[in-house]
Coordinates of C-alpha atoms and ligand atoms in Angstrom, one line a residue:
M260 CA 69.0 65.9 116.9
S261 CA 71.5 66.8 114.1
P262 CA 69.8 65.7 110.8
R263 CA 67.4 68.4 109.6
E264 CA 65.5 66.5 106.9
L265 CA 64.0 63.2 108.1
G266 CA 61.5 60.9 106.4
F267 CA 58.8 58.6 107.7
I268 CA 56.7 56.2 105.7
G269 CA 53.8 54.2 107.2
L270 CA 51.6 56.1 109.7
G271 CA 49.6 53.2 111.1
V272 CA 49.0 51.8 114.6
M273 CA 52.8 51.8 115.3
G274 CA 54.1 54.4 112.8
Y275 CA 51.8 57.3 113.7
P276 CA 52.9 57.5 117.4
M277 CA 56.5 56.7 116.5
A278 CA 56.6 59.5 114.0
L279 CA 54.9 61.8 116.5
N280 CA 57.6 61.2 119.0
L281 CA 60.3 61.8 116.4
L282 CA 58.5 65.1 115.5
K283 CA 58.6 66.2 119.1
K284 CA 62.4 65.8 119.3
L285 CA 63.2 67.5 116.0
D286 CA 65.7 70.4 116.1
E287 CA 64.4 73.9 115.4
G288 CA 63.9 74.3 111.7
A289 CA 64.1 70.6 111.0
R290 CA 61.3 68.9 109.0
L291 CA 59.7 65.5 108.8
H292 CA 58.7 64.3 105.3
V293 CA 55.9 61.8 105.5
Y294 CA 53.9 59.4 103.3
D295 CA 51.2 56.8 103.7
V296 CA 48.8 55.3 101.2
D297 CA 46.1 56.3 103.6
E298 CA 45.3 60.0 103.0
R299 CA 43.4 60.4 106.2
A300 CA 46.4 59.4 108.2
L301 CA 48.5 62.0 106.3
K302 CA 46.0 64.8 106.8
K303 CA 45.7 64.0 110.5
F304 CA 49.5 63.9 111.0
E305 CA 50.0 67.1 109.1
Q306 CA 47.7 68.9 111.7
E307 CA 50.0 67.7 114.5
A308 CA 52.6 70.4 113.5
P309 CA 51.9 72.0 110.1
T310 CA 55.2 73.9 110.0
K311 CA 57.4 70.9 110.7
V312 CA 55.5 68.2 108.6
H313 CA 55.8 68.0 104.9
V314 CA 53.2 65.6 103.3
C315 CA 54.7 63.8 100.2
A316 CA 52.9 62.3 97.2
N317 CA 54.8 59.0 97.4
A318 CA 57.8 57.2 98.8
R319 CA 60.1 58.6 96.2
E320 CA 59.4 62.2 97.3
V321 CA 60.1 61.3 100.9
A322 CA 63.4 59.7 99.9
K323 CA 64.3 62.7 97.8
S324 CA 63.5 65.2 100.6
S325 CA 65.2 63.4 103.5
T326 CA 68.7 62.2 104.5
I327 CA 67.4 59.6 107.0
L328 CA 64.2 57.6 106.3
F329 CA 62.2 55.3 108.5
T330 CA 59.6 52.9 107.2
I331 CA 57.1 50.8 109.0
V332 CA 54.4 49.0 106.9
P333 CA 52.6 45.7 107.5
E334 CA 54.3 43.0 105.4
G335 CA 57.2 42.2 103.0
R336 CA 55.1 43.0 99.9
H337 CA 54.5 46.5 101.3
V338 CA 58.2 47.0 102.0
R339 CA 59.0 45.9 98.5
S340 CA 56.5 48.4 97.1
V341 CA 57.9 51.3 99.3
Y342 CA 61.5 50.7 98.2
L343 CA 61.4 48.9 94.9
D344 CA 58.2 50.2 93.1
E345 CA 59.5 51.2 89.6
R346 CA 57.4 54.3 89.4
A347 CA 57.5 55.9 92.8
G348 CA 59.6 53.7 95.1
V349 CA 62.5 55.0 97.3
L350 CA 65.1 53.6 94.8
T351 CA 63.8 55.7 91.9
T352 CA 65.6 58.7 93.3
S353 CA 69.3 59.2 94.2
I354 CA 69.9 57.6 97.6
D355 CA 73.6 58.4 97.9
D356 CA 74.7 59.0 101.5
K357 CA 71.2 58.4 102.8
I358 CA 70.3 56.1 105.8
L359 CA 67.2 53.9 105.3
V360 CA 65.8 52.1 108.3
D361 CA 63.0 49.6 107.9
C362 CA 61.1 48.9 111.2
S363 CA 58.5 46.5 109.7
T364 CA 58.4 42.9 110.9
I365 CA 58.9 41.0 107.7
D366 CA 60.7 37.9 106.4
T367 CA 64.5 38.2 106.3
A368 CA 64.6 37.2 102.6
T369 CA 62.7 40.3 101.6
S370 CA 64.8 42.5 103.8
M371 CA 67.9 41.0 102.3
D372 CA 66.6 41.6 98.8
V373 CA 65.8 45.2 99.5
G374 CA 69.3 45.6 101.2
E375 CA 70.9 44.2 98.1
A376 CA 69.0 46.5 95.8
V377 CA 70.1 49.5 97.9
R378 CA 73.7 48.3 97.6
Q379 CA 73.4 47.9 93.9
N380 CA 71.9 51.3 93.6
S381 CA 74.4 53.3 95.7
K382 CA 77.8 52.6 97.4
T383 CA 77.2 55.2 100.0
A384 CA 73.6 54.5 101.1
A385 CA 73.0 52.3 104.1
F386 CA 69.9 50.1 104.7
Y387 CA 69.1 48.6 108.2
D388 CA 66.4 46.3 109.5
A389 CA 65.1 47.7 112.9
P390 CA 61.9 45.9 114.0
V391 CA 60.3 47.0 117.2
S392 CA 58.6 45.4 120.2
G393 CA 56.3 47.1 122.7
G394 CA 53.1 47.5 120.9
S395 CA 51.0 50.6 120.4
L396 CA 51.3 51.6 124.0
G397 CA 55.1 51.4 123.9
A398 CA 55.0 53.4 120.6
A399 CA 52.9 56.1 122.2
A400 CA 55.1 56.2 125.3
G401 CA 58.3 56.2 123.3
T402 CA 59.5 53.1 125.2
L403 CA 59.8 50.6 122.3
T404 CA 62.6 48.1 122.0
F405 CA 64.5 48.4 118.7
M406 CA 66.3 45.3 117.4
L407 CA 68.8 46.9 115.0
G408 CA 70.4 44.8 112.3
C409 CA 74.0 46.1 112.7
A410 CA 77.1 45.5 114.8
E411 CA 77.8 47.6 117.9
D412 CA 80.8 49.2 116.1
D413 CA 78.8 50.1 113.0
P414 CA 79.9 53.7 112.1
K415 CA 76.3 54.9 112.0
F416 CA 75.2 53.3 115.2
T417 CA 75.8 56.4 117.4
L418 CA 73.5 58.5 115.1
L419 CA 70.9 55.7 114.8
N420 CA 70.9 55.2 118.6
E421 CA 70.3 58.9 119.1
L422 CA 67.4 59.0 116.6
L423 CA 65.8 55.7 117.7
S424 CA 66.0 56.9 121.3
A425 CA 63.3 59.5 120.4
M426 CA 61.0 56.5 119.8
G427 CA 62.3 53.8 122.1
S428 CA 64.1 53.2 125.4
S429 CA 66.0 50.0 124.5
I430 CA 68.1 49.9 121.4
F431 CA 70.0 46.7 120.7
P432 CA 72.5 46.4 117.9
C433 CA 71.9 42.7 117.1
G434 CA 75.3 41.9 115.5
G435 CA 74.8 42.3 111.8
F436 CA 72.4 42.8 108.9
S437 CA 69.0 41.0 109.2
L438 CA 69.8 39.9 112.8
G439 CA 67.4 42.6 114.1
L440 CA 64.6 40.7 112.3
T441 CA 66.0 37.4 113.5
A442 CA 65.8 38.7 117.1
K443 CA 62.2 39.9 116.6
L444 CA 61.0 36.7 115.1
C445 CA 62.6 34.6 117.8
N446 CA 61.0 36.8 120.4
N447 CA 57.5 36.5 118.9
Y448 CA 57.9 32.7 118.4
C449 CA 58.7 32.4 122.1
S450 CA 56.1 34.8 123.5
G451 CA 53.4 33.3 121.2
L452 CA 54.1 29.8 122.6
I453 CA 54.2 31.2 126.2
A454 CA 50.7 32.7 125.6
I455 CA 49.3 29.3 124.5
A456 CA 51.0 27.5 127.4
T457 CA 49.7 30.0 129.9
A458 CA 46.2 29.9 128.5
E459 CA 46.2 26.1 128.6
A460 CA 47.7 25.9 132.1
M461 CA 45.2 28.5 133.5
N462 CA 42.4 26.5 132.0
I463 CA 43.4 23.3 133.7
G464 CA 43.4 25.2 137.0
I465 CA 40.0 26.8 136.4
K466 CA 38.4 23.6 135.3
S467 CA 39.8 22.0 138.5
G468 CA 38.1 24.6 140.6
M469 CA 41.0 27.0 141.2
N470 CA 40.8 30.8 141.0
P471 CA 43.0 31.9 138.0
A472 CA 43.9 35.2 139.7
L473 CA 45.4 33.2 142.5
L474 CA 47.0 30.7 140.1
A475 CA 48.6 33.7 138.3
K476 CA 50.1 34.9 141.6
V477 CA 51.5 31.4 142.2
F478 CA 53.1 31.5 138.7
A479 CA 54.5 35.0 139.3
T480 CA 56.8 33.6 142.0
S481 CA 57.3 30.1 140.5
T482 CA 58.8 28.7 137.4
A483 CA 55.8 29.5 135.2
Q484 CA 56.5 33.2 135.6
S485 CA 56.5 35.3 132.5
T486 CA 55.5 38.8 131.2
I487 CA 52.5 37.1 129.5
N488 CA 51.4 35.8 132.9
D489 CA 52.1 39.0 134.9
K490 CA 51.0 41.7 132.5
W491 CA 49.1 40.2 129.5
N492 CA 47.4 37.2 131.2
P493 CA 45.1 35.5 128.6
V494 CA 42.3 34.9 131.2
P495 CA 39.8 37.8 131.5
G496 CA 39.8 39.4 134.9
V497 CA 43.3 38.3 136.0
C498 CA 45.2 41.5 134.9
P499 CA 42.7 44.4 134.9
N500 CA 44.6 46.4 132.3
A501 CA 45.3 43.5 129.9
P502 CA 43.3 43.2 126.6
A503 CA 41.8 40.0 127.9
S504 CA 40.0 42.0 130.6
K505 CA 38.7 44.4 127.9
G506 CA 37.1 41.9 125.6
Y507 CA 40.5 41.2 124.1
H508 CA 40.4 44.7 122.5
G509 CA 43.7 46.6 122.0
G510 CA 47.0 44.9 122.1
F511 CA 48.6 42.8 119.3
K512 CA 46.2 41.4 116.8
V513 CA 46.1 37.7 116.5
Q514 CA 46.6 38.0 112.7
L515 CA 49.9 39.8 113.3
M516 CA 51.0 37.0 115.7
K517 CA 50.1 34.5 113.0
K518 CA 52.2 36.4 110.5
D519 CA 55.2 36.6 112.8
F520 CA 54.9 33.0 114.0
A521 CA 54.8 31.8 110.4
L522 CA 57.9 33.9 109.6
A523 CA 59.7 32.4 112.5
V524 CA 58.8 28.8 111.5
E525 CA 60.0 29.6 107.9
A526 CA 63.2 31.0 109.3
A527 CA 63.7 27.8 111.4
D528 CA 63.2 25.7 108.3
R529 CA 65.7 27.8 106.3
V530 CA 68.5 27.5 108.9
G531 CA 67.7 23.9 109.9
A532 CA 66.6 24.5 113.5
Q533 CA 64.4 21.7 114.8
L534 CA 61.0 22.8 116.1
E535 CA 58.8 20.5 118.3
L536 CA 56.1 23.2 118.9
G537 CA 56.2 25.1 115.7
V538 CA 53.5 23.2 113.8
S539 CA 51.0 23.1 116.7
G540 CA 51.6 26.8 117.6
L541 CA 51.1 27.9 114.0
K542 CA 47.9 25.9 113.7
V543 CA 46.5 27.7 116.8
Y544 CA 47.3 31.1 115.5
Q545 CA 46.2 30.3 111.9
E546 CA 42.8 28.9 113.1
A547 CA 42.3 31.7 115.7
S548 CA 43.0 34.3 112.9
E549 CA 40.2 32.8 110.8
D550 CA 37.8 32.3 113.8
D551 CA 35.1 35.0 114.0
R552 CA 35.2 34.9 117.8
C553 CA 38.9 35.7 117.7
R554 CA 39.8 37.6 114.5
D555 CA 41.0 41.2 115.0
L556 CA 41.4 40.7 118.7
D557 CA 44.5 40.6 120.9
S558 CA 46.6 37.5 120.3
R559 CA 46.1 36.3 123.9
V560 CA 42.5 35.5 122.7
V561 CA 44.0 32.0 122.3
F562 CA 42.4 31.4 125.7
R563 CA 39.0 31.8 124.0
Y564 CA 40.2 29.7 121.0
I565 CA 41.0 26.7 123.2
G566 CA 37.5 27.0 124.9
G567 CA 38.8 28.6 128.1
E568 CA 36.3 29.4 130.8
E569 CA 35.9 33.1 130.4
D570 CA 33.1 33.4 132.9
W571 CA 35.1 31.6 135.6
E572 CA 34.2 34.1 138.3
A573 CA 30.5 33.3 138.1
K574 CA 31.1 29.6 138.0
L575 CA 33.5 29.8 141.0
T576 CA 31.0 31.8 143.0
T577 CA 28.2 29.2 142.3
R578 CA 30.6 26.4 143.3
Q579 CA 31.4 28.0 146.7
Ligands
NAD186 P1 49.1 49.1 110.4 O1 48.4 48.3 109.4 O2 48.3 49.8 111.5 O3 49.9 50.3 109.7 C1 50.6 50.1 108.5 C2 50.6 51.5 107.7 O4 51.3 51.3 106.5 C3 49.1 51.8 107.3 O5 48.9 53.2 107.7 C4 49.1 51.6 105.8 O6 48.2 52.5 105.2 C5 50.6 51.9 105.5 N1 51.0 51.3 104.2 C6 50.8 50.1 103.7 N2 51.4 50.0 102.5 C7 52.0 51.1 102.3 C8 52.8 51.6 101.2 N3 53.1 50.8 100.1 N4 53.2 52.9 101.2 C9 53.0 53.7 102.3 N5 52.2 53.3 103.4 C10 51.8 52.0 103.3 O7 50.2 48.2 111.0 P2 51.0 48.3 112.4 O8 50.3 47.6 113.4 O9 51.5 49.7 112.5 O10 52.3 47.4 112.0 C11 53.3 47.8 111.2 C12 54.5 46.8 111.3 O11 54.9 46.8 112.7 C13 54.1 45.3 111.0 O12 55.1 44.7 110.3 C14 53.9 44.7 112.4 O13 54.1 43.3 112.4 C15 54.9 45.5 113.2 N6 54.6 45.5 114.7 C16 53.3 45.8 115.1 C17 53.0 45.9 116.4 C18 51.6 46.2 116.9 O14 51.3 46.0 118.1 N7 50.7 46.6 116.1 C19 54.0 45.6 117.4 C20 55.3 45.4 116.9 C21 55.6 45.3 115.5

């Protein structure tokens, strides 16, 4: 890869493996400047390749040291802090000619505010929204989907495509600024509702005496087919590798789904898109996030939230 000085801020569940993949693809002599508020994450990352990694004291130092900077932090307030903090934010140093790429899933209003602040600060800097899909497994495997907020003919797309390909296998220029976030929020709204619908439908089947593993096979070749059904089935024991079959551990936390779902409902409100399922879906994810039986677990734990029969196998055997 051509740029020699790259920056990465946010070494969490997603950022750490993403930055690691970027590190592996760096040209000889190139460096990755990193920062996270969590010092343990920084120390651990430095040990991955001490000669290639430069640990910075704050976001400002990362921005100063690099020409292209990636950020991935939890929410809009964290993105504001990284870019706009008056003492140590990215915009407290010269950002001329730099490319700034935010991969966090946040509200489009915050992203637009940061984009505007970047434009006010420098005529030659560029700021992009580039949220990801694929979870921690996709981040580790380098197979993430990137939804990039730019047009296909954006002059920086070729370079961005090359860099993002170190971390992902599908890079979509979504048409213009903030449309990457729009694509991400629409995706999570849809997949969040499919998870609830699949959980409810499976539960009707189980309570009627049907084996859910068989029901999932029926769905797979019928009109209820979905990735949620086939790979992330909410019913324990249906997909052996899905979080549901591992006590709902791993996967995409229910609180993150609540955040994204709420952002999608907000976006719908802002653009005047009618939602019939938004209020009900949001209630499910809000309540599941606050429920001790579900909190911190994979979002497909909605099956547990609706009182789904998790011990269906034992009950089915008794019935036979
Ligand atoms: P995480 O909480 O594991 O990691 C976030 C990291 O950002 C942490 O290491 C934290 O210390 C750091 N951080 C927070 N504020 C900071 C600041 N001001 N400066 C520097 N570092 C700061 O979160 P995650 O799961 O990696 O998610 C990050 C983003 O990616 C979120 O917006 C999330 O919605 C999105 N996302 C997550 C997944 C997933 O499966 N976890 C999938 C797709 C998208």
